[in-house]
mmCIF file of C-alpha atoms in Angstrom:
data_model
loop_
_atom_site.group_PDB
_atom_site.id
_atom_site.type_symbol
_atom_site.label_atom_id
_atom_site.label_comp_id
_atom_site.label_asym_id
_atom_site.label_seq_id
_atom_site.Cartn_x
_atom_site.Cartn_y
_atom_site.Cartn_z
ATOM 1 C CA MET K 18 0.851 -43.813 -31.724
ATOM 2 C CA GLN K 19 -0.615 -44.920 -28.393
ATOM 3 C CA GLU K 20 -4.394 -45.010 -28.105
ATOM 4 C CA MET K 21 -4.404 -43.237 -24.710
ATOM 5 C CA ILE K 22 -1.601 -41.158 -23.218
ATOM 6 C CA SER K 23 -1.118 -39.308 -19.937
ATOM 7 C CA LEU K 24 -1.503 -35.562 -19.548
ATOM 8 C CA GLU K 25 2.250 -35.210 -19.081
ATOM 9 C CA GLU K 26 2.949 -37.142 -22.274
ATOM 10 C CA ALA K 27 0.394 -35.071 -24.176
ATOM 11 C CA ARG K 28 1.892 -31.813 -22.987
ATOM 12 C CA GLU K 29 5.431 -32.913 -23.803
ATOM 13 C CA LEU K 30 4.332 -34.090 -27.244
ATOM 14 C CA VAL K 31 2.789 -30.741 -28.116
ATOM 15 C CA MET K 32 5.638 -28.745 -26.564
ATOM 16 C CA SER K 33 8.170 -30.705 -28.595
ATOM 17 C CA ARG K 34 6.521 -29.498 -31.819
ATOM 18 C CA VAL K 35 6.684 -25.751 -31.089
ATOM 19 C CA GLU K 36 9.553 -23.267 -30.781
ATOM 20 C CA PRO K 37 9.795 -19.554 -29.964
ATOM 21 C CA LEU K 38 8.604 -17.448 -32.887
ATOM 22 C CA PRO K 39 10.706 -14.802 -34.671
ATOM 23 C CA VAL K 40 11.590 -11.647 -32.786
ATOM 24 C CA GLU K 41 9.830 -8.356 -33.378
ATOM 25 C CA THR K 42 10.432 -4.933 -31.846
ATOM 26 C CA MET K 43 7.635 -3.131 -30.063
ATOM 27 C CA PRO K 44 7.218 0.075 -28.019
ATOM 28 C CA VAL K 45 8.146 -0.491 -24.399
ATOM 29 C CA LEU K 46 4.605 0.273 -23.217
ATOM 30 C CA ASP K 47 3.250 -2.542 -25.382
ATOM 31 C CA ALA K 48 5.814 -4.959 -23.943
ATOM 32 C CA VAL K 49 4.213 -5.268 -20.499
ATOM 33 C CA GLY K 50 3.724 -8.956 -19.769
ATOM 34 C CA ARG K 51 5.942 -9.988 -22.685
ATOM 35 C CA VAL K 52 9.289 -11.792 -22.622
ATOM 36 C CA SER K 53 12.413 -9.849 -23.554
ATOM 37 C CA ALA K 54 14.222 -11.605 -26.386
ATOM 38 C CA ALA K 55 17.553 -9.903 -25.585
ATOM 39 C CA ASP K 56 19.503 -8.388 -22.715
ATOM 40 C CA LEU K 57 18.419 -4.753 -22.317
ATOM 41 C CA ARG K 58 20.956 -2.190 -21.080
ATOM 42 C CA SER K 59 20.760 1.269 -19.574
ATOM 43 C CA ASP K 60 22.331 4.114 -21.518
ATOM 44 C CA ILE K 61 23.082 6.130 -18.351
ATOM 45 C CA ASP K 62 23.611 5.678 -14.619
ATOM 46 C CA ILE K 63 20.310 5.327 -12.765
ATOM 47 C CA SER K 64 20.080 7.713 -11.002
ATOM 48 C CA PRO K 65 22.407 9.874 -13.113
ATOM 49 C CA PHE K 66 23.377 11.946 -10.052
ATOM 50 C CA ALA K 67 23.262 11.747 -6.250
ATOM 51 C CA HIS K 68 20.039 13.350 -5.051
ATOM 52 C CA SER K 69 18.009 13.940 -1.923
ATOM 53 C CA ALA K 70 15.557 11.247 -0.883
ATOM 54 C CA MET K 71 13.305 13.780 0.862
ATOM 55 C CA ASP K 72 12.683 17.453 1.602
ATOM 56 C CA GLY K 73 15.228 18.705 4.117
ATOM 57 C CA PHE K 74 18.562 20.417 4.606
ATOM 58 C CA ALA K 75 21.845 19.367 3.012
ATOM 59 C CA VAL K 76 24.699 19.561 5.516
ATOM 60 C CA HIS K 77 28.272 18.561 6.345
ATOM 61 C CA PHE K 78 27.569 15.489 8.495
ATOM 62 C CA ALA K 79 30.724 16.015 10.549
ATOM 63 C CA GLU K 80 29.422 19.362 11.825
ATOM 64 C CA LEU K 81 26.519 17.623 13.556
ATOM 65 C CA GLU K 82 28.486 14.958 15.436
ATOM 66 C CA SER K 83 27.962 16.739 18.757
ATOM 67 C CA ALA K 84 24.389 17.910 18.140
ATOM 68 C CA SER K 85 21.855 17.112 20.873
ATOM 69 C CA PRO K 86 18.586 18.520 22.224
ATOM 70 C CA GLU K 87 20.569 20.168 24.999
ATOM 71 C CA ALA K 88 23.195 21.588 22.652
ATOM 72 C CA PRO K 89 21.714 21.971 19.162
ATOM 73 C CA VAL K 90 23.938 23.013 16.285
ATOM 74 C CA GLU K 91 22.721 26.101 14.438
ATOM 75 C CA MET K 92 23.391 26.818 10.746
ATOM 76 C CA ASP K 93 22.571 29.516 8.216
ATOM 77 C CA VAL K 94 20.490 28.544 5.192
ATOM 78 C CA ILE K 95 22.329 30.023 2.192
ATOM 79 C CA ALA K 96 20.525 28.506 -0.789
ATOM 80 C CA GLU K 97 17.585 26.391 -1.917
ATOM 81 C CA VAL K 98 17.729 23.555 -4.472
ATOM 82 C CA ALA K 99 14.519 22.367 -6.094
ATOM 83 C CA ALA K 100 14.141 19.256 -8.247
ATOM 84 C CA GLY K 101 15.573 20.096 -11.649
ATOM 85 C CA ASP K 102 17.867 22.819 -10.271
ATOM 86 C CA VAL K 103 21.590 22.630 -9.487
ATOM 87 C CA TYR K 104 23.595 24.430 -6.790
ATOM 88 C CA ASP K 105 27.351 24.238 -7.225
ATOM 89 C CA GLY K 106 28.473 27.141 -5.058
ATOM 90 C CA PRO K 107 30.559 26.885 -1.878
ATOM 91 C CA ILE K 108 28.989 25.812 1.418
ATOM 92 C CA ALA K 109 31.175 26.905 4.299
ATOM 93 C CA ALA K 110 31.227 25.635 7.869
ATOM 94 C CA GLY K 111 28.089 26.659 9.700
ATOM 95 C CA GLN K 112 26.079 26.777 6.492
ATOM 96 C CA CYS K 113 23.471 24.457 4.949
ATOM 97 C CA VAL K 114 21.217 24.314 1.913
ATOM 98 C CA ARG K 115 17.477 23.736 1.830
ATOM 99 C CA ILE K 116 16.852 20.866 -0.630
ATOM 100 C CA MET K 117 13.793 19.241 -2.154
ATOM 101 C CA THR K 118 13.138 15.556 -2.917
ATOM 102 C CA GLY K 119 14.894 14.535 -6.122
ATOM 103 C CA ALA K 120 17.145 17.593 -6.245
ATOM 104 C CA PRO K 121 20.873 17.010 -6.949
ATOM 105 C CA LEU K 122 22.978 16.948 -3.787
ATOM 106 C CA PRO K 123 25.594 19.708 -3.941
ATOM 107 C CA ASP K 124 29.153 18.363 -4.058
ATOM 108 C CA ALA K 125 30.096 20.434 -1.030
ATOM 109 C CA VAL K 126 27.806 18.534 1.393
ATOM 110 C CA ASP K 127 27.347 14.852 2.270
ATOM 111 C CA ALA K 128 24.071 14.277 4.132
ATOM 112 C CA VAL K 129 20.440 15.376 4.249
ATOM 113 C CA VAL K 130 18.376 15.945 7.407
ATOM 114 C CA LYS K 131 14.638 15.738 6.851
ATOM 115 C CA TYR K 132 12.731 18.973 7.245
ATOM 116 C CA GLU K 133 10.368 17.768 9.988
ATOM 117 C CA ILE K 134 13.104 17.301 12.631
ATOM 118 C CA VAL K 135 14.876 20.615 12.021
ATOM 119 C CA GLU K 136 13.903 23.655 14.124
ATOM 120 C CA VAL K 137 13.642 27.018 12.405
ATOM 121 C CA VAL K 138 15.332 29.514 14.722
ATOM 122 C CA CYS K 139 14.533 32.564 12.644
ATOM 123 C CA GLY K 140 13.021 33.212 9.244
ATOM 124 C CA ASP K 141 10.883 30.774 7.262
ATOM 125 C CA GLY K 142 13.424 27.998 6.694
ATOM 126 C CA LYS K 143 14.384 29.316 3.263
ATOM 127 C CA PRO K 144 17.617 31.169 2.311
ATOM 128 C CA GLY K 145 18.376 33.856 4.862
ATOM 129 C CA SER K 146 16.956 31.780 7.723
ATOM 130 C CA ARG K 147 18.757 30.122 10.599
ATOM 131 C CA VAL K 148 17.953 26.544 11.620
ATOM 132 C CA ALA K 149 18.963 24.227 14.478
ATOM 133 C CA PHE K 150 19.822 20.506 14.434
ATOM 134 C CA ALA K 151 19.269 18.516 17.662
ATOM 135 C CA ALA K 152 20.864 15.183 16.685
ATOM 136 C CA PRO K 153 23.799 13.801 14.698
ATOM 137 C CA VAL K 154 23.285 12.568 11.142
ATOM 138 C CA ALA K 155 24.918 9.635 9.358
ATOM 139 C CA HIS K 156 27.220 10.142 6.397
ATOM 140 C CA ARG K 157 25.174 10.102 3.122
ATOM 141 C CA ASN K 158 21.943 10.007 5.129
ATOM 142 C CA ASN K 159 18.816 10.348 2.940
ATOM 143 C CA VAL K 160 20.951 10.402 -0.203
ATOM 144 C CA ARG K 161 20.197 8.272 -3.238
ATOM 145 C CA GLU K 162 23.526 7.704 -4.928
ATOM 146 C CA ALA K 163 24.331 8.054 -8.607
ATOM 147 C CA GLY K 164 24.152 4.655 -10.311
ATOM 148 C CA GLU K 165 22.460 3.146 -7.251
ATOM 149 C CA GLU K 166 20.016 1.104 -9.378
ATOM 150 C CA ALA K 167 22.016 0.654 -12.561
ATOM 151 C CA LYS K 168 25.263 1.750 -14.199
ATOM 152 C CA ALA K 169 25.560 2.897 -17.794
ATOM 153 C CA GLY K 170 25.872 -0.172 -20.020
ATOM 154 C CA GLU K 171 24.597 -2.537 -17.323
ATOM 155 C CA VAL K 172 21.956 -5.157 -18.176
ATOM 156 C CA VAL K 173 18.730 -4.044 -16.503
ATOM 157 C CA VAL K 174 16.385 -6.666 -17.985
ATOM 158 C CA GLU K 175 17.786 -10.052 -18.930
ATOM 159 C CA LYS K 176 16.887 -12.113 -21.966
ATOM 160 C CA GLY K 177 13.942 -14.339 -21.036
ATOM 161 C CA GLU K 178 12.696 -12.001 -18.301
ATOM 162 C CA VAL K 179 8.996 -11.115 -18.231
ATOM 163 C CA ILE K 180 8.518 -7.349 -18.289
ATOM 164 C CA GLY K 181 6.111 -6.079 -15.637
ATOM 165 C CA SER K 182 4.457 -2.690 -15.247
ATOM 166 C CA ALA K 183 7.294 -1.429 -13.037
ATOM 167 C CA GLY K 184 9.753 -2.831 -15.570
ATOM 168 C CA VAL K 185 8.246 -0.614 -18.256
ATOM 169 C CA GLY K 186 8.993 2.418 -16.092
ATOM 170 C CA PHE K 187 12.475 1.124 -15.276
ATOM 171 C CA LEU K 188 13.285 0.596 -18.953
ATOM 172 C CA ALA K 189 11.940 4.018 -19.890
ATOM 173 C CA GLY K 190 14.224 5.586 -17.273
ATOM 174 C CA CYS K 191 17.127 3.651 -18.760
ATOM 175 C CA GLY K 192 16.423 5.036 -22.223
ATOM 176 C CA VAL K 193 14.972 1.777 -23.571
ATOM 177 C CA VAL K 194 11.900 2.783 -25.555
ATOM 178 C CA GLU K 195 11.680 -0.293 -27.800
ATOM 179 C CA VAL K 196 11.870 -3.937 -26.741
ATOM 180 C CA PRO K 197 12.682 -7.030 -28.837
ATOM 181 C CA THR K 198 10.284 -9.848 -28.041
ATOM 182 C CA HIS K 199 9.005 -13.010 -29.704
ATOM 183 C CA ARG K 200 5.814 -12.156 -31.502
ATOM 184 C CA GLY K 201 2.556 -13.570 -30.263
ATOM 185 C CA PRO K 202 1.446 -16.667 -32.172
ATOM 186 C CA ARG K 203 -1.376 -16.145 -34.641
ATOM 187 C CA VAL K 204 -4.011 -18.683 -33.659
ATOM 188 C CA ALA K 205 -6.834 -19.796 -35.917
ATOM 189 C CA VAL K 206 -9.948 -20.817 -33.963
ATOM 190 C CA ILE K 207 -12.425 -23.036 -35.820
ATOM 191 C CA SER K 208 -15.674 -24.413 -34.446
ATOM 192 C CA ILE K 209 -17.061 -27.501 -36.177
ATOM 193 C CA GLY K 210 -20.746 -28.329 -36.286
ATOM 194 C CA SER K 211 -23.689 -27.969 -38.619
ATOM 195 C CA GLU K 212 -25.817 -27.118 -35.579
ATOM 196 C CA LEU K 213 -23.855 -23.938 -34.807
ATOM 197 C CA VAL K 214 -24.933 -20.387 -35.538
ATOM 198 C CA ASP K 215 -23.255 -17.056 -34.872
ATOM 199 C CA PRO K 216 -23.871 -15.510 -31.412
ATOM 200 C CA THR K 217 -25.670 -12.614 -33.141
ATOM 201 C CA GLU K 218 -28.399 -15.018 -34.270
ATOM 202 C CA VAL K 219 -31.288 -16.386 -32.243
ATOM 203 C CA PRO K 220 -31.034 -20.171 -32.651
ATOM 204 C CA THR K 221 -33.858 -21.933 -34.408
ATOM 205 C CA PRO K 222 -34.878 -25.472 -33.345
ATOM 206 C CA GLY K 223 -31.885 -27.822 -33.401
ATOM 207 C CA LYS K 224 -29.341 -24.998 -33.500
ATOM 208 C CA ILE K 225 -27.061 -23.551 -30.797
ATOM 209 C CA ARG K 226 -24.851 -20.479 -30.643
ATOM 210 C CA ASN K 227 -21.141 -20.826 -31.323
ATOM 211 C CA SER K 228 -19.769 -20.014 -27.874
ATOM 212 C CA ASN K 229 -16.677 -22.222 -28.040
ATOM 213 C CA SER K 230 -14.895 -20.060 -30.593
ATOM 214 C CA TYR K 231 -15.242 -17.028 -28.383
ATOM 215 C CA ALA K 232 -14.078 -18.825 -25.244
ATOM 216 C CA LEU K 233 -11.081 -20.392 -26.989
ATOM 217 C CA ALA K 234 -10.137 -17.116 -28.665
ATOM 218 C CA ALA K 235 -10.288 -15.476 -25.241
ATOM 219 C CA CYS K 236 -8.078 -18.255 -23.825
ATOM 220 C CA ALA K 237 -5.572 -17.696 -26.631
ATOM 221 C CA GLN K 238 -5.602 -13.951 -26.089
ATOM 222 C CA SER K 239 -5.106 -14.442 -22.349
ATOM 223 C CA ALA K 240 -2.052 -16.573 -23.146
ATOM 224 C CA GLY K 241 -0.551 -13.719 -25.192
ATOM 225 C CA ALA K 242 -1.520 -15.053 -28.615
ATOM 226 C CA VAL K 243 -3.353 -13.232 -31.405
ATOM 227 C CA PRO K 244 -6.540 -15.193 -32.131
ATOM 228 C CA THR K 245 -8.755 -15.076 -35.203
ATOM 229 C CA ILE K 246 -12.207 -16.659 -35.158
ATOM 230 C CA LEU K 247 -12.724 -18.319 -38.531
ATOM 231 C CA PRO K 248 -16.122 -19.240 -40.004
ATOM 232 C CA ILE K 249 -18.054 -22.184 -38.595
ATOM 233 C CA VAL K 250 -17.357 -25.405 -40.500
ATOM 234 C CA GLU K 251 -20.169 -27.803 -41.328
ATOM 235 C CA ASP K 252 -19.940 -31.489 -40.413
ATOM 236 C CA THR K 253 -18.331 -32.828 -43.565
ATOM 237 C CA GLN K 254 -14.804 -34.116 -43.954
ATOM 238 C CA GLU K 255 -14.301 -32.152 -47.162
ATOM 239 C CA ALA K 256 -15.299 -28.809 -45.586
ATOM 240 C CA LEU K 257 -13.155 -29.428 -42.515
ATOM 241 C CA ALA K 258 -10.131 -30.492 -44.570
ATOM 242 C CA ALA K 259 -10.351 -27.321 -46.640
ATOM 243 C CA ALA K 260 -10.644 -25.105 -43.558
ATOM 244 C CA VAL K 261 -7.786 -26.777 -41.666
ATOM 245 C CA SER K 262 -5.466 -26.786 -44.667
ATOM 246 C CA ALA K 263 -6.058 -23.104 -45.369
ATOM 247 C CA ALA K 264 -5.627 -22.158 -41.713
ATOM 248 C CA ALA K 265 -2.416 -24.181 -41.391
ATOM 249 C CA ASP K 266 -0.950 -22.243 -44.311
ATOM 250 C CA GLU K 267 -1.728 -18.829 -42.785
ATOM 251 C CA TYR K 268 -1.506 -19.213 -38.995
ATOM 252 C CA ASP K 269 1.063 -20.374 -36.436
ATOM 253 C CA PHE K 270 -1.320 -22.657 -34.545
ATOM 254 C CA VAL K 271 -4.751 -24.040 -35.385
ATOM 255 C CA VAL K 272 -7.338 -24.891 -32.723
ATOM 256 C CA THR K 273 -10.601 -26.591 -33.578
ATOM 257 C CA SER K 274 -13.477 -27.595 -31.318
ATOM 258 C CA GLY K 275 -15.980 -30.310 -32.000
ATOM 259 C CA GLY K 276 -15.716 -33.469 -34.065
ATOM 260 C CA ALA K 277 -12.964 -34.943 -31.872
ATOM 261 C CA SER K 278 -14.676 -38.171 -30.797
ATOM 262 C CA ASN K 279 -15.535 -41.265 -32.837
ATOM 263 C CA GLY K 280 -19.036 -40.462 -34.050
ATOM 264 C CA ASP K 281 -20.340 -40.554 -37.597
ATOM 265 C CA PHE K 282 -19.722 -36.812 -37.988
ATOM 266 C CA ASP K 283 -16.421 -36.504 -36.091
ATOM 267 C CA PHE K 284 -13.783 -35.759 -38.715
ATOM 268 C CA ILE K 285 -10.852 -33.923 -37.135
ATOM 269 C CA LYS K 286 -8.761 -37.087 -36.688
ATOM 270 C CA PRO K 287 -9.047 -38.348 -40.267
ATOM 271 C CA VAL K 288 -8.565 -34.810 -41.574
ATOM 272 C CA VAL K 289 -5.306 -34.284 -39.680
ATOM 273 C CA GLU K 290 -4.115 -37.748 -40.658
ATOM 274 C CA SER K 291 -4.892 -37.181 -44.333
ATOM 275 C CA LEU K 292 -3.349 -33.709 -44.466
ATOM 276 C CA GLY K 293 -0.262 -34.267 -42.329
ATOM 277 C CA GLU K 294 0.904 -36.217 -39.280
ATOM 278 C CA LEU K 295 -1.539 -37.401 -36.593
ATOM 279 C CA LEU K 296 0.267 -37.648 -33.243
ATOM 280 C CA MET K 297 -2.390 -37.914 -30.526
ATOM 281 C CA THR K 298 -6.082 -38.750 -30.195
ATOM 282 C CA THR K 299 -6.948 -39.338 -26.519
ATOM 283 C CA VAL K 300 -5.618 -38.192 -23.140
ATOM 284 C CA ASN K 301 -6.285 -39.833 -19.789
ATOM 285 C CA ILE K 302 -8.198 -36.896 -18.265
ATOM 286 C CA ARG K 303 -11.762 -35.856 -17.551
ATOM 287 C CA PRO K 304 -13.267 -33.743 -18.956
ATOM 288 C CA GLY K 305 -11.583 -33.781 -22.324
ATOM 289 C CA LYS K 306 -10.534 -37.344 -23.089
ATOM 290 C CA ALA K 307 -10.811 -36.749 -26.846
ATOM 291 C CA GLN K 308 -7.847 -34.526 -27.694
ATOM 292 C CA THR K 309 -6.494 -34.625 -31.247
ATOM 293 C CA PHE K 310 -3.074 -33.273 -32.098
ATOM 294 C CA GLY K 311 -0.989 -33.341 -35.236
ATOM 295 C CA VAL K 312 1.008 -31.243 -37.665
ATOM 296 C CA VAL K 313 -0.300 -29.997 -41.030
ATOM 297 C CA ASN K 314 1.972 -28.111 -43.427
ATOM 298 C CA GLY K 315 4.402 -27.612 -40.537
ATOM 299 C CA THR K 316 1.727 -26.025 -38.353
ATOM 300 C CA PRO K 317 0.478 -27.543 -35.061
ATOM 301 C CA VAL K 318 -3.214 -28.437 -35.248
ATOM 302 C CA PHE K 319 -5.119 -29.246 -32.080
ATOM 303 C CA GLY K 320 -8.638 -30.661 -32.103
ATOM 304 C CA LEU K 321 -10.542 -30.040 -28.854
ATOM 305 C CA PRO K 322 -13.861 -31.631 -27.876
ATOM 306 C CA GLY K 323 -17.058 -29.739 -28.538
ATOM 307 C CA ASN K 324 -18.244 -29.738 -24.926
ATOM 308 C CA PRO K 325 -17.309 -26.333 -23.487
ATOM 309 C CA ALA K 326 -15.686 -27.494 -20.239
ATOM 310 C CA ALA K 327 -13.770 -30.255 -22.022
ATOM 311 C CA ALA K 328 -12.479 -27.762 -24.593
ATOM 312 C CA TYR K 329 -11.512 -25.265 -21.884
ATOM 313 C CA VAL K 330 -9.653 -27.826 -19.765
ATOM 314 C CA GLY K 331 -7.761 -29.168 -22.776
ATOM 315 C CA PHE K 332 -6.746 -25.670 -23.804
ATOM 316 C CA GLU K 333 -5.662 -24.661 -20.321
ATOM 317 C CA LEU K 334 -3.627 -27.793 -19.627
ATOM 318 C CA ILE K 335 -2.038 -28.492 -23.018
ATOM 319 C CA ILE K 336 -2.408 -25.660 -25.545
ATOM 320 C CA ARG K 337 -1.694 -22.714 -23.253
ATOM 321 C CA PRO K 338 1.818 -23.983 -22.315
ATOM 322 C CA ALA K 339 2.647 -24.418 -26.014
ATOM 323 C CA LEU K 340 1.511 -20.893 -26.885
ATOM 324 C CA ARG K 341 3.629 -19.542 -24.039
ATOM 325 C CA LYS K 342 6.695 -21.433 -25.250
ATOM 326 C CA MET K 343 6.213 -19.877 -28.681
ATOM 327 C CA GLN K 344 6.549 -16.448 -27.014
ATOM 328 C CA GLY K 345 9.723 -17.293 -25.130
ATOM 329 C CA TYR K 346 8.226 -17.916 -21.706
ATOM 330 C CA THR K 347 9.986 -20.486 -19.534
ATOM 331 C CA HIS K 348 7.277 -21.156 -16.923
ATOM 332 C CA PHE K 349 4.458 -23.323 -18.223
ATOM 333 C CA GLU K 350 2.393 -24.529 -15.274
ATOM 334 C CA ARG K 351 -0.019 -22.535 -13.147
ATOM 335 C CA PRO K 352 0.710 -22.422 -9.408
ATOM 336 C CA VAL K 353 -0.723 -25.313 -7.394
ATOM 337 C CA VAL K 354 -1.835 -25.169 -3.753
ATOM 338 C CA THR K 355 -3.101 -27.892 -1.443
ATOM 339 C CA ALA K 356 -6.524 -27.332 0.078
ATOM 340 C CA LYS K 357 -9.054 -29.189 2.188
ATOM 341 C CA LEU K 358 -11.959 -30.670 0.263
ATOM 342 C CA SER K 359 -15.215 -29.019 1.353
ATOM 343 C CA ARG K 360 -17.359 -32.145 0.908
ATOM 344 C CA ASP K 361 -17.127 -35.839 0.149
ATOM 345 C CA TYR K 362 -16.358 -36.746 -3.451
ATOM 346 C CA LYS K 363 -17.031 -40.250 -4.733
ATOM 347 C CA LYS K 364 -14.794 -41.091 -7.684
ATOM 348 C CA LYS K 365 -16.416 -43.274 -10.343
ATOM 349 C CA ASP K 366 -13.960 -42.743 -13.202
ATOM 350 C CA SER K 367 -10.343 -43.903 -13.115
ATOM 351 C CA ARG K 368 -9.127 -40.981 -15.220
ATOM 352 C CA ARG K 369 -7.489 -37.915 -13.651
ATOM 353 C CA ILE K 370 -10.405 -35.576 -13.041
ATOM 354 C CA PHE K 371 -10.226 -31.786 -13.017
ATOM 355 C CA LEU K 372 -13.080 -30.421 -10.921
ATOM 356 C CA ARG K 373 -14.115 -26.844 -11.609
ATOM 357 C CA SER K 374 -13.969 -25.366 -8.117
ATOM 358 C CA THR K 375 -13.781 -22.351 -5.854
ATOM 359 C CA LEU K 376 -10.817 -21.923 -3.517
ATOM 360 C CA TYR K 377 -11.150 -19.837 -0.346
ATOM 361 C CA ARG K 378 -9.749 -19.498 3.177
ATOM 362 C CA ASN K 379 -11.799 -20.551 6.185
ATOM 363 C CA ASP K 380 -11.886 -18.791 9.548
ATOM 364 C CA GLU K 381 -8.788 -20.696 10.647
ATOM 365 C CA GLY K 382 -6.847 -19.435 7.633
ATOM 366 C CA ASP K 383 -6.727 -22.818 5.869
ATOM 367 C CA TYR K 384 -7.335 -23.203 2.143
ATOM 368 C CA VAL K 385 -10.641 -24.934 1.402
ATOM 369 C CA VAL K 386 -11.789 -25.978 -2.061
ATOM 370 C CA ALA K 387 -15.448 -26.349 -2.971
ATOM 371 C CA PRO K 388 -16.058 -28.232 -6.243
ATOM 372 C CA ALA K 389 -19.033 -26.962 -8.204
ATOM 373 C CA LYS K 390 -22.033 -29.205 -7.694
ATOM 374 C CA ASN K 391 -22.681 -29.447 -11.425
ATOM 375 C CA GLN K 392 -19.552 -30.779 -13.172
ATOM 376 C CA SER K 393 -21.221 -31.225 -16.564
ATOM 377 C CA SER K 394 -18.728 -30.801 -19.388
ATOM 378 C CA GLY K 395 -21.326 -28.788 -21.297
ATOM 379 C CA LEU K 396 -21.256 -25.741 -18.987
ATOM 380 C CA PHE K 397 -19.288 -22.509 -19.305
ATOM 381 C CA GLY K 398 -20.992 -20.693 -16.418
ATOM 382 C CA VAL K 399 -19.457 -23.027 -13.845
ATOM 383 C CA ILE K 400 -15.971 -22.188 -15.117
ATOM 384 C CA GLN K 401 -16.765 -18.468 -15.028
ATOM 385 C CA ARG K 402 -17.595 -18.800 -11.337
ATOM 386 C CA SER K 403 -14.543 -20.985 -10.555
ATOM 387 C CA ASN K 404 -11.046 -19.831 -9.688
ATOM 388 C CA CYS K 405 -9.292 -23.201 -9.695
ATOM 389 C CA MET K 406 -9.441 -26.813 -10.778
ATOM 390 C CA ALA K 407 -9.219 -29.411 -8.014
ATOM 391 C CA ILE K 408 -7.345 -32.530 -9.116
ATOM 392 C CA MET K 409 -8.638 -36.018 -8.387
ATOM 393 C CA PRO K 410 -5.720 -38.351 -9.261
ATOM 394 C CA GLU K 411 -5.984 -41.435 -11.453
ATOM 395 C CA GLY K 412 -7.676 -44.410 -9.869
ATOM 396 C CA LEU K 413 -10.965 -44.936 -8.080
ATOM 397 C CA GLU K 414 -10.023 -43.670 -4.630
ATOM 398 C CA SER K 415 -12.754 -41.382 -3.305
ATOM 399 C CA ARG K 416 -12.101 -38.486 -0.923
ATOM 400 C CA THR K 417 -13.930 -37.358 2.201
ATOM 401 C CA ALA K 418 -14.519 -33.801 3.369
ATOM 402 C CA GLY K 419 -11.332 -32.340 4.838
ATOM 403 C CA SER K 420 -9.027 -34.501 2.716
ATOM 404 C CA PRO K 421 -6.067 -32.652 1.174
ATOM 405 C CA ILE K 422 -6.326 -32.121 -2.564
ATOM 406 C CA GLU K 423 -4.174 -30.210 -5.040
ATOM 407 C CA CYS K 424 -5.712 -27.257 -6.882
ATOM 408 C CA ILE K 425 -4.521 -25.477 -10.029
ATOM 409 C CA LEU K 426 -5.027 -21.700 -9.694
ATOM 410 C CA LEU K 427 -6.654 -20.393 -12.844
ATOM 411 C CA ASP K 428 -6.302 -16.690 -12.122
ATOM 412 C CA VAL K 429 -2.590 -16.639 -11.200
ATOM 413 C CA SER K 430 0.283 -16.321 -13.674
ATOM 414 C CA GLU K 431 2.692 -19.176 -14.247
ATOM 415 C CA GLU K 432 5.571 -16.952 -13.085
ATOM 416 C CA VAL K 433 4.138 -16.716 -9.549
ATOM 417 C CA SER K 434 5.830 -18.974 -6.996
ATOM 418 C CA LEU K 435 3.698 -20.038 -4.026
#
């Protein structure tokens, strides 16, 4: 095991130890944002019949070939078809049918002229009226054909496709009311530290509230996982070993925060090593150099730093992709855009630095990124007010205002292509 590895190596290491979880079936409404684990097929043609795309009059298109404002073609309205109704009677030459949006197109006609451009010669435009057409109409004009979107038996959502809100409606129309999908990983979230108290408590001297568990559980939930916040673990190797071992037996992924460095009370590394296989201890990034990863009882265990920003960055860059893979997703990296740095940044650390930042467009329409002034790894509020992380590459090269810099978008899905 190398002492220090790159972010790419760390991500690949973790990804290599996870696989998509077993498939479960869920109601289609609950499947929004999830990955289909099978090809999904329509049970009927969509639409099941040819229908009108708007309110108007159904006609024989050939009868209007000579229609013009100077010589309009007049027809008698003999019937009306509303959505949900059917008209299958004859429609002779010189006759038309008033038709509503979504109503089946009678077999005897082959085009629809929208209501607004038809003149009512006498009557009210309904059956018994006479109307005039002042222009030709194309064959099948304003007609949505049967099977236009899908044929019966056709795959409408492919295996591996992410189901969106519109997809839920599409599947419902195709008769698919249940969707097979890889279940969300059950993630155990454990905060380590004798100084921690529950957020419901007012901390006494020397104590702080356990905010990391809530942030990391929220990160897991945002990634599609099912998080459980387990009790705070005191700073002893025995207590931590018991908690990690129990969690590894019950959950699909274990995430701890705190105790990841090399201090007298930092025990996650020896615990993972004693219980299973220790695979990683440090990653060449800032914040979040101390990143522990291993496998215990066949379950991935990831030890994040205790500093909030360091824990968040580690989760976002390494754990989130793994949780997505476990659900069958195939896109693992957030979109990246290049922006102009808003101010000078002097680099004093050779690690790859992820600056919590705000991305915006200036008056010229260019992307500009403004790193937060306070980049302390102990702050959550800065991340709350950020929408991206600006990347300062490895090395000691500083950047001046206006320099191009890549930014990871934190509020955009991995499936989005920019």
